[in-house]
Amino acid sequence: MSNFKLSRRTFISSAGSVFTLPLFESMLGREAWAANAGEPRRFVAFYIPNGTYNRGDVPTWYPATGALNASNLPPALSPFADIAANFSVYKHIKTSAADTLANANGQHVGEAVAFLTCATNLSPQNSFEHLYATKIGKPALVIQGNTADQGDRYQNNSISYQSGRMVRGISNPGDLYRQLVGQVVSPAANPPSQTVANSTLIEASIIDNSLTDLNQLRAKLGHSDQQRLDDFLAGLRQLERKYSAMPPSNGNGQNGSSSCQAPTNKPNLDSSTAAADSSLYLDRMRMFNEMITIAFACDIIRSVSVMLDVETGSRSLPSAPRDLIFQGADIAGWNNHLVSHFGHFSGGDFSHSTPEGIPRCITRDRFYFSVVADLIRKLKVAQDPSGASILDNSIVLAGFGVRDGMHYMHLSQGAPMVVGGGRNFLNPGQSFDLGSYDVADMLYTFSKHLSMGLNDFQGASRLLSV
């Protein structure tokens, strides 16, 4: 370290009026500033029903452990190379609670119930998204991708539980639009006094106005002190951006970002007829994603669960977008449950797939994951008040409950789990082998990142290094 001593007068004259700004702990550097920024964190869970093909002989979901890129994504994820740096694959993770329920009560009902509860009974108290909602004092949003009326058992219809009761989700995006439209007040233009203050920060930056003095100061410092000064100025620059970009709070006293805009309804998707029209499925789910993004940007909600379809549902699937069809195996006219078995029911034999069965499973998986990818892209563009990407402060979980579509659990490599976002506290863009951990450990780890104050989650208290 340099022995050069900085006088109080020299420092104050160089730093100018920075002492008038709050959050002076940014002097600790970029990492400390980011840790104290206090931006909201969010959680979204997508449930993909009925299971799929995920065995070792044909790698469909699990890439090699390590960094993800366009060249090593497995077939189920290869169409989403543009966001490969924004999600991670959690391989081989155990689903102990779901397996217990599945063995006792039939595959589908047990897997759906346990997905966000990790409970070993059919009447769990609270699923993860409601625990988080209770902690932060904002309601959880529950979405049902279909009409929530299909499935041969009651528990097949939801993954969400609150106070011991199953929560039936919203299945019409128009209904969510009507819920949000009265709560969202887009950031208005600043009053004149605020406009002047903000433009002063933008056009007459403290740092820019002091560059000459600061450069002279920097030249007198040793290498270590120069690095400390650079870190300090980087923190100040972020602080300036935060205050210059931050809009006034909206009508509910919430700090809305520039992404907090009034939602737009799409009348052609806003009807019970549209809900029953499979050809509109992706459009409806993308509309839901727009609403989630707005609700996050306006800080109306911070936790969401989405059941992309019900377990054992018999709804006929639409044709998949052309870029999602794998080896020519489309899903048009097939129901989800049959596709998940990657074969026919001929003679009651579920152990052998038909030649197009695995490719059709991959097409179906891509179809559903495209909804998850759409939200990841939307959250990546949307910004918090500081200008940070909302995605970087969000956990987007997508996974299956059923470990093997044919129910031959001993042949499966585990239920695929993909986690997007969270760059400020997770390490996206990776393939992690988590064979020694359970889904309950995963949710406990998420609870720590969300500051939920849990000592464990259903008895699990190990942290994943992800």
Short mmCIF file of C-alpha atoms in Angstrom, two decimals, residues 8-404:
data_model
loop_
_atom_site.label_atom_id
_atom_site.label_comp_id
_atom_site.label_asym_id
_atom_site.label_seq_id
_atom_site.Cartn_x
_atom_site.Cartn_y
_atom_site.Cartn_z
CA ARG A 8 -9.09 15.92 4.44
CA ARG A 9 -9.06 19.16 2.42
CA THR A 10 -7.70 17.44 -0.72
CA PHE A 11 -10.27 14.63 -0.57
CA ILE A 12 -13.24 16.91 0.04
CA SER A 13 -12.26 19.29 -2.73
CA SER A 14 -11.86 16.36 -5.15
CA ALA A 15 -15.02 14.53 -4.18
CA GLY A 16 -17.03 17.75 -4.29
CA SER A 17 -20.56 17.38 -3.03
CA VAL A 18 -20.69 13.57 -2.95
CA PHE A 19 -21.10 13.80 0.83
CA THR A 20 -24.57 15.21 0.29
CA LEU A 21 -25.71 11.95 -1.27
CA PRO A 22 -27.23 9.18 0.89
CA LEU A 23 -25.97 5.59 0.87
CA PHE A 24 -22.38 6.71 1.39
CA GLU A 25 -21.55 3.05 2.14
CA SER A 26 -20.99 2.76 -1.61
CA MET A 27 -17.46 3.81 -0.70
CA LEU A 28 -17.04 0.13 0.20
CA GLY A 29 -17.03 -0.68 -3.51
CA ARG A 30 -19.31 -2.17 -6.13
CA GLU A 31 -20.09 -5.47 -4.41
CA ALA A 32 -20.98 -3.85 -1.09
CA TRP A 33 -23.14 -1.27 -2.83
CA ALA A 34 -25.02 -3.91 -4.76
CA ALA A 35 -25.58 -5.95 -1.60
CA ASN A 36 -27.20 -2.95 0.09
CA ALA A 37 -29.21 -1.74 -2.87
CA GLY A 38 -32.34 -3.38 -1.43
CA GLU A 39 -34.00 -4.18 -4.72
CA PRO A 40 -36.92 -6.63 -4.50
CA ARG A 41 -36.36 -10.29 -5.25
CA ARG A 42 -38.98 -12.44 -6.95
CA PHE A 43 -39.86 -16.09 -7.36
CA VAL A 44 -41.70 -17.80 -10.23
CA ALA A 45 -42.35 -21.54 -10.55
CA PHE A 46 -43.55 -23.24 -13.74
CA TYR A 47 -44.86 -26.81 -13.48
CA ILE A 48 -44.67 -29.00 -16.60
CA PRO A 49 -47.15 -31.86 -16.17
CA ASN A 50 -47.10 -35.61 -16.67
CA GLY A 51 -43.38 -36.28 -16.91
CA THR A 52 -41.20 -36.87 -19.95
CA TYR A 53 -38.37 -38.91 -21.40
CA ASN A 54 -35.20 -38.39 -19.37
CA ARG A 55 -33.16 -41.58 -19.44
CA GLY A 56 -29.46 -42.08 -19.90
CA ASP A 57 -29.51 -43.82 -23.28
CA VAL A 58 -30.80 -40.76 -25.16
CA PRO A 59 -29.71 -37.45 -23.57
CA THR A 60 -32.74 -35.21 -23.96
CA TRP A 61 -32.52 -32.79 -21.00
CA TYR A 62 -29.16 -33.14 -19.28
CA PRO A 63 -26.01 -31.59 -20.79
CA ALA A 64 -22.52 -32.26 -19.50
CA THR A 65 -21.69 -30.58 -16.19
CA GLY A 66 -20.20 -27.13 -16.69
CA ALA A 67 -20.94 -23.96 -18.63
CA LEU A 68 -23.86 -23.95 -21.06
CA ASN A 69 -23.55 -22.63 -24.59
CA ALA A 70 -25.28 -22.97 -27.93
CA SER A 71 -23.19 -26.00 -28.91
CA ASN A 72 -23.82 -28.19 -25.85
CA LEU A 73 -27.49 -27.63 -25.05
CA PRO A 74 -29.52 -30.87 -25.00
CA PRO A 75 -32.32 -31.33 -27.57
CA ALA A 76 -35.07 -30.16 -25.21
CA LEU A 77 -33.29 -26.83 -24.69
CA SER A 78 -31.42 -26.29 -27.97
CA PRO A 79 -33.97 -23.81 -29.43
CA PHE A 80 -33.26 -21.46 -26.52
CA ALA A 81 -29.55 -20.84 -27.09
CA ASP A 82 -30.09 -17.06 -27.06
CA ILE A 83 -30.77 -17.22 -23.30
CA ALA A 84 -28.39 -20.07 -22.40
CA ALA A 85 -26.43 -17.65 -20.19
CA ASN A 86 -29.61 -16.85 -18.26
CA PHE A 87 -30.62 -20.30 -16.99
CA SER A 88 -29.02 -23.35 -15.39
CA VAL A 89 -29.90 -27.05 -15.48
CA TYR A 90 -30.14 -28.83 -12.11
CA LYS A 91 -29.38 -32.48 -12.91
CA HIS A 92 -30.33 -35.65 -11.01
CA ILE A 93 -31.90 -33.79 -8.10
CA LYS A 94 -33.98 -36.08 -5.88
CA THR A 95 -37.76 -35.76 -5.44
CA SER A 96 -38.20 -37.70 -2.21
CA ALA A 97 -41.55 -36.31 -1.09
CA ALA A 98 -43.09 -36.69 -4.53
CA ASP A 99 -41.82 -40.25 -4.82
CA THR A 100 -43.33 -41.13 -1.45
CA LEU A 101 -46.73 -39.76 -2.44
CA ALA A 102 -46.54 -41.31 -5.90
CA ASN A 103 -45.94 -44.77 -4.54
CA ALA A 104 -48.81 -44.45 -2.10
CA ASN A 105 -51.43 -42.66 -4.16
CA GLY A 106 -50.64 -42.99 -7.84
CA GLN A 107 -48.00 -41.18 -9.84
CA HIS A 108 -49.67 -38.01 -10.97
CA VAL A 109 -51.50 -36.76 -7.93
CA GLY A 110 -48.53 -37.20 -5.64
CA GLU A 111 -46.08 -35.45 -7.96
CA ALA A 112 -48.28 -32.40 -8.46
CA VAL A 113 -49.02 -31.94 -4.76
CA ALA A 114 -45.38 -32.20 -3.71
CA PHE A 115 -43.83 -29.95 -6.38
CA LEU A 116 -43.84 -26.72 -4.32
CA THR A 117 -44.70 -28.18 -0.92
CA CYS A 118 -42.35 -31.19 -0.60
CA ALA A 119 -45.11 -32.57 1.62
CA THR A 120 -45.68 -36.28 2.09
CA ASN A 121 -49.45 -35.99 2.49
CA LEU A 122 -52.25 -34.84 0.21
CA SER A 123 -53.23 -31.91 2.43
CA PRO A 124 -50.11 -29.74 2.70
CA GLN A 125 -50.30 -26.44 4.53
CA ASN A 126 -48.48 -23.92 2.34
CA SER A 127 -46.59 -24.13 -0.90
CA PHE A 128 -43.38 -22.18 -1.36
CA GLU A 129 -44.78 -19.20 -3.25
CA HIS A 130 -47.35 -18.55 -0.48
CA LEU A 131 -44.71 -18.80 2.23
CA TYR A 132 -42.74 -16.10 0.43
CA ALA A 133 -45.86 -13.99 -0.12
CA THR A 134 -46.65 -14.13 3.60
CA LYS A 135 -43.10 -13.10 4.46
CA ILE A 136 -43.11 -10.00 2.28
CA GLY A 137 -46.76 -9.05 2.78
CA LYS A 138 -47.74 -9.16 -0.89
CA PRO A 139 -50.16 -11.69 -2.41
CA ALA A 140 -48.97 -14.63 -4.48
CA LEU A 141 -50.25 -14.96 -8.02
CA VAL A 142 -51.45 -18.44 -9.03
CA ILE A 143 -51.95 -19.17 -12.74
CA GLN A 144 -53.50 -22.25 -14.31
CA GLY A 145 -52.51 -22.60 -17.95
CA ASN A 146 -55.70 -24.40 -18.82
CA THR A 147 -59.23 -24.14 -17.45
CA ALA A 148 -58.27 -25.83 -14.14
CA ASP A 149 -61.19 -28.22 -14.63
CA GLN A 150 -59.46 -31.18 -16.24
CA GLY A 151 -57.78 -34.14 -14.63
CA ASP A 152 -59.33 -37.22 -13.11
CA ARG A 153 -58.59 -36.26 -9.49
CA TYR A 154 -59.04 -33.09 -7.53
CA GLN A 155 -55.35 -32.74 -6.62
CA ASN A 156 -54.33 -32.91 -10.28
CA ASN A 157 -55.64 -29.41 -10.77
CA SER A 158 -53.08 -27.40 -8.80
CA ILE A 159 -49.59 -27.21 -7.32
CA SER A 160 -50.52 -24.31 -5.02
CA TYR A 161 -51.62 -24.63 -1.37
CA GLN A 162 -52.43 -22.05 1.26
CA SER A 163 -53.48 -22.74 4.84
CA GLY A 164 -54.12 -26.37 3.99
CA ARG A 165 -56.37 -25.65 1.01
CA MET A 166 -55.63 -26.08 -2.68
CA VAL A 167 -55.60 -22.77 -4.58
CA ARG A 168 -57.28 -22.84 -7.97
CA GLY A 169 -55.38 -20.62 -10.39
CA ILE A 170 -56.48 -17.93 -12.82
CA SER A 171 -56.92 -19.48 -16.26
CA ASN A 172 -57.99 -16.41 -18.24
CA PRO A 173 -55.35 -13.69 -18.79
CA GLY A 174 -58.16 -11.17 -19.22
CA ASP A 175 -59.13 -11.74 -15.58
CA LEU A 176 -55.59 -10.96 -14.49
CA TYR A 177 -55.65 -7.85 -16.66
CA ARG A 178 -58.72 -6.62 -14.80
CA GLN A 179 -57.04 -7.28 -11.47
CA LEU A 180 -53.95 -5.31 -12.42
CA VAL A 181 -55.41 -2.41 -14.34
CA GLY A 182 -56.72 -0.70 -11.21
CA GLN A 183 -53.45 -1.20 -9.34
CA VAL A 184 -50.91 -0.08 -11.94
CA VAL A 185 -50.19 3.63 -12.22
CA SER A 186 -47.42 4.13 -14.74
CA PRO A 187 -44.65 6.48 -13.60
CA ALA A 188 -45.76 10.01 -14.43
CA ALA A 189 -43.53 12.84 -15.50
CA ASN A 190 -41.61 14.29 -12.60
CA PRO A 191 -42.81 17.57 -11.07
CA PRO A 192 -40.68 20.53 -12.17
CA SER A 193 -38.56 20.56 -9.00
CA GLN A 194 -37.78 16.84 -9.35
CA THR A 195 -37.10 17.21 -13.06
CA VAL A 196 -34.55 19.90 -12.38
CA ALA A 197 -32.91 17.82 -9.66
CA ASN A 198 -32.72 14.73 -11.83
CA SER A 199 -31.46 16.57 -14.89
CA THR A 200 -28.80 18.14 -12.71
CA LEU A 201 -27.63 14.67 -11.76
CA ILE A 202 -27.66 13.57 -15.38
CA GLU A 203 -26.17 16.60 -17.09
CA ALA A 204 -23.91 17.77 -14.30
CA SER A 205 -22.63 14.52 -12.88
CA ILE A 206 -20.71 14.87 -9.66
CA ILE A 207 -18.04 12.55 -11.01
CA ASP A 208 -17.83 14.17 -14.44
CA ASN A 209 -17.55 17.64 -12.93
CA SER A 210 -14.72 16.46 -10.72
CA LEU A 211 -12.79 14.42 -13.28
CA THR A 212 -9.87 16.84 -13.51
CA ASP A 213 -9.37 16.94 -9.75
CA LEU A 214 -9.91 13.21 -9.43
CA ASN A 215 -7.40 12.38 -12.16
CA GLN A 216 -4.82 14.59 -10.48
CA LEU A 217 -5.56 12.85 -7.21
CA ARG A 218 -5.32 9.40 -8.81
CA ALA A 219 -1.87 10.16 -10.21
CA LYS A 220 -0.58 10.70 -6.67
CA LEU A 221 -1.83 7.35 -5.38
CA GLY A 222 -0.18 3.94 -5.32
CA HIS A 223 -1.67 1.05 -7.27
CA SER A 224 -3.70 -0.31 -4.33
CA ASP A 225 -5.18 3.08 -3.50
CA GLN A 226 -5.92 3.71 -7.18
CA GLN A 227 -7.96 0.51 -7.26
CA ARG A 228 -9.84 1.55 -4.12
CA LEU A 229 -10.60 4.93 -5.68
CA ASP A 230 -11.79 3.25 -8.90
CA ASP A 231 -14.10 0.96 -6.92
CA PHE A 232 -15.41 3.92 -4.96
CA LEU A 233 -16.13 5.92 -8.12
CA ALA A 234 -17.81 2.90 -9.73
CA GLY A 235 -20.13 2.73 -6.74
CA LEU A 236 -20.86 6.44 -7.01
CA ARG A 237 -21.59 6.11 -10.71
CA GLN A 238 -24.14 3.39 -10.01
CA LEU A 239 -25.63 5.50 -7.26
CA GLU A 240 -26.00 8.46 -9.61
CA ARG A 241 -27.70 6.25 -12.18
CA LYS A 242 -30.06 4.93 -9.56
CA TYR A 243 -31.18 8.35 -8.42
CA SER A 244 -31.30 9.90 -11.88
CA ALA A 245 -33.30 7.01 -13.33
CA MET A 246 -35.63 6.35 -10.39
CA PRO A 247 -39.18 7.48 -11.14
CA PRO A 248 -41.51 8.77 -8.45
CA SER A 249 -43.57 6.19 -6.61
CA ASN A 250 -46.84 5.19 -8.23
CA GLY A 251 -50.29 5.80 -6.90
CA ASN A 252 -50.03 2.97 -4.37
CA GLY A 253 -46.83 4.28 -2.87
CA GLN A 254 -44.87 1.58 -4.67
CA ASN A 255 -41.60 2.41 -6.33
CA GLY A 256 -42.40 1.69 -9.94
CA SER A 257 -39.68 1.37 -12.55
CA SER A 258 -39.84 2.57 -16.12
CA SER A 259 -41.14 -0.93 -16.90
CA CYS A 260 -44.17 -0.30 -14.68
CA GLN A 261 -46.67 0.42 -17.42
CA ALA A 262 -50.43 0.00 -17.56
CA PRO A 263 -51.29 -3.47 -18.92
CA THR A 264 -53.01 -3.98 -22.26
CA ASN A 265 -55.84 -6.42 -22.76
CA LYS A 266 -56.16 -8.61 -25.84
CA PRO A 267 -59.90 -9.19 -26.38
CA ASN A 268 -59.38 -12.23 -28.63
CA LEU A 269 -57.69 -14.01 -25.71
CA ASP A 270 -60.13 -12.82 -23.06
CA SER A 271 -62.92 -15.39 -23.06
CA SER A 272 -63.83 -18.89 -22.00
CA THR A 273 -63.86 -19.81 -25.68
CA ALA A 274 -60.25 -18.71 -26.01
CA ALA A 275 -59.32 -20.81 -22.96
CA ALA A 276 -60.68 -23.90 -24.69
CA ASP A 277 -58.95 -23.10 -28.00
CA SER A 278 -55.62 -24.90 -27.94
CA SER A 279 -54.34 -22.92 -30.92
CA LEU A 280 -54.34 -19.82 -28.67
CA TYR A 281 -52.48 -21.49 -25.80
CA LEU A 282 -49.07 -19.88 -26.39
CA ASP A 283 -50.61 -16.45 -27.03
CA ARG A 284 -52.53 -16.67 -23.77
CA MET A 285 -49.47 -17.73 -21.79
CA ARG A 286 -47.41 -14.91 -23.32
CA MET A 287 -50.10 -12.49 -22.22
CA PHE A 288 -49.84 -13.91 -18.70
CA ASN A 289 -46.08 -13.33 -18.90
CA GLU A 290 -46.63 -9.70 -19.86
CA MET A 291 -48.85 -9.27 -16.80
CA ILE A 292 -46.31 -10.95 -14.52
CA THR A 293 -43.58 -8.63 -15.82
CA ILE A 294 -45.71 -5.55 -15.19
CA ALA A 295 -46.73 -6.75 -11.72
CA PHE A 296 -43.06 -7.28 -10.86
CA ALA A 297 -42.00 -3.90 -12.25
CA CYS A 298 -44.72 -2.16 -10.23
CA ASP A 299 -43.85 -4.30 -7.17
CA ILE A 300 -47.45 -5.44 -6.77
CA ILE A 301 -46.44 -9.10 -6.42
CA ARG A 302 -43.17 -10.95 -5.92
CA SER A 303 -44.20 -14.60 -6.04
CA VAL A 304 -45.96 -16.59 -8.77
CA SER A 305 -46.77 -20.22 -9.49
CA VAL A 306 -47.85 -21.40 -12.92
CA MET A 307 -49.23 -24.81 -13.76
CA LEU A 308 -48.72 -25.01 -17.51
CA ASP A 309 -51.39 -27.71 -17.78
CA VAL A 310 -53.11 -30.06 -15.38
CA GLU A 311 -51.93 -33.56 -14.61
CA THR A 312 -53.45 -36.30 -16.78
CA GLY A 313 -55.33 -33.65 -18.76
CA SER A 314 -56.93 -34.80 -21.99
CA ARG A 315 -56.78 -31.47 -23.83
CA SER A 316 -55.68 -31.86 -27.43
CA LEU A 317 -52.40 -30.07 -28.07
CA PRO A 318 -52.00 -27.62 -30.97
CA SER A 319 -49.32 -27.79 -33.60
CA ALA A 320 -46.00 -26.59 -32.21
CA PRO A 321 -44.20 -23.63 -33.81
CA ARG A 322 -42.03 -24.94 -36.61
CA ASP A 323 -38.73 -24.07 -34.92
CA LEU A 324 -39.72 -26.20 -31.91
CA ILE A 325 -40.57 -29.40 -33.78
CA PHE A 326 -37.90 -32.07 -33.26
CA GLN A 327 -37.16 -34.52 -36.08
CA GLY A 328 -40.53 -33.85 -37.69
CA ALA A 329 -42.54 -35.14 -34.70
CA ASP A 330 -45.30 -32.59 -34.16
CA ILE A 331 -47.73 -32.71 -31.22
CA ALA A 332 -50.85 -31.54 -33.07
CA GLY A 333 -53.88 -33.57 -31.99
CA TRP A 334 -52.06 -35.44 -29.22
CA ASN A 335 -52.96 -34.99 -25.59
CA ASN A 336 -50.20 -34.21 -23.14
CA HIS A 337 -50.62 -37.35 -21.07
CA LEU A 338 -50.22 -39.68 -24.06
CA VAL A 339 -47.16 -37.79 -25.29
CA SER A 340 -45.52 -38.08 -21.88
CA HIS A 341 -45.58 -41.89 -22.18
CA PHE A 342 -43.49 -41.56 -25.37
CA GLY A 343 -45.32 -44.52 -26.86
CA HIS A 344 -48.70 -46.08 -27.44
CA PHE A 345 -50.88 -47.96 -24.97
CA SER A 346 -51.04 -51.00 -27.20
CA GLY A 347 -51.61 -54.06 -25.02
CA GLY A 348 -51.11 -51.96 -21.92
CA ASP A 349 -47.33 -52.06 -22.42
CA PHE A 350 -45.80 -48.75 -21.33
CA SER A 351 -42.20 -50.01 -21.31
CA HIS A 352 -41.37 -49.56 -24.99
CA SER A 353 -41.43 -46.31 -26.88
CA THR A 354 -42.55 -45.96 -30.47
CA PRO A 355 -39.95 -44.62 -32.95
CA GLU A 356 -41.45 -41.12 -32.90
CA GLY A 357 -42.30 -41.25 -29.18
CA ILE A 358 -39.09 -39.68 -27.84
CA PRO A 359 -38.90 -36.97 -30.55
CA ARG A 360 -42.54 -36.11 -29.85
CA CYS A 361 -41.73 -35.80 -26.13
CA ILE A 362 -38.93 -33.39 -26.99
CA THR A 363 -41.25 -31.31 -29.17
CA ARG A 364 -43.82 -31.18 -26.35
CA ASP A 365 -41.14 -30.21 -23.83
CA ARG A 366 -39.88 -27.43 -26.09
CA PHE A 367 -43.47 -26.23 -26.54
CA TYR A 368 -43.99 -25.79 -22.81
CA PHE A 369 -40.50 -24.49 -22.07
CA SER A 370 -40.99 -21.80 -24.70
CA VAL A 371 -43.42 -20.19 -22.23
CA VAL A 372 -40.71 -20.14 -19.57
CA ALA A 373 -38.18 -18.77 -22.06
CA ASP A 374 -40.62 -16.03 -23.03
CA LEU A 375 -40.85 -14.83 -19.41
CA ILE A 376 -37.07 -14.99 -19.00
CA ARG A 377 -36.68 -12.76 -22.07
CA LYS A 378 -39.30 -10.31 -20.84
CA LEU A 379 -37.79 -10.05 -17.35
CA LYS A 380 -34.33 -9.64 -18.86
CA VAL A 381 -35.45 -6.49 -20.70
CA ALA A 382 -37.59 -5.09 -17.86
CA GLN A 383 -35.78 -2.94 -15.32
CA ASP A 384 -35.88 -2.23 -11.63
CA PRO A 385 -35.78 1.45 -10.55
CA SER A 386 -31.98 1.33 -10.41
CA GLY A 387 -31.81 0.24 -14.04
CA ALA A 388 -30.85 -3.35 -13.16
CA SER A 389 -32.55 -6.17 -15.02
CA ILE A 390 -35.52 -7.58 -13.11
CA LEU A 391 -34.38 -11.05 -14.22
CA ASP A 392 -31.14 -10.64 -12.26
CA ASN A 393 -33.21 -10.27 -9.07
CA SER A 394 -35.62 -13.12 -9.87
CA ILE A 395 -35.67 -16.92 -9.57
CA VAL A 396 -37.54 -18.61 -12.43
CA LEU A 397 -37.96 -22.32 -11.71
CA ALA A 398 -39.31 -24.71 -14.34
CA GLY A 399 -39.60 -28.43 -13.79
CA PHE A 400 -41.49 -31.69 -13.87
CA GLY A 401 -42.98 -33.56 -10.97
CA VAL A 402 -43.22 -37.01 -12.56
CA ARG A 403 -39.72 -38.45 -12.91
CA ASP A 404 -40.46 -40.80 -15.80
#
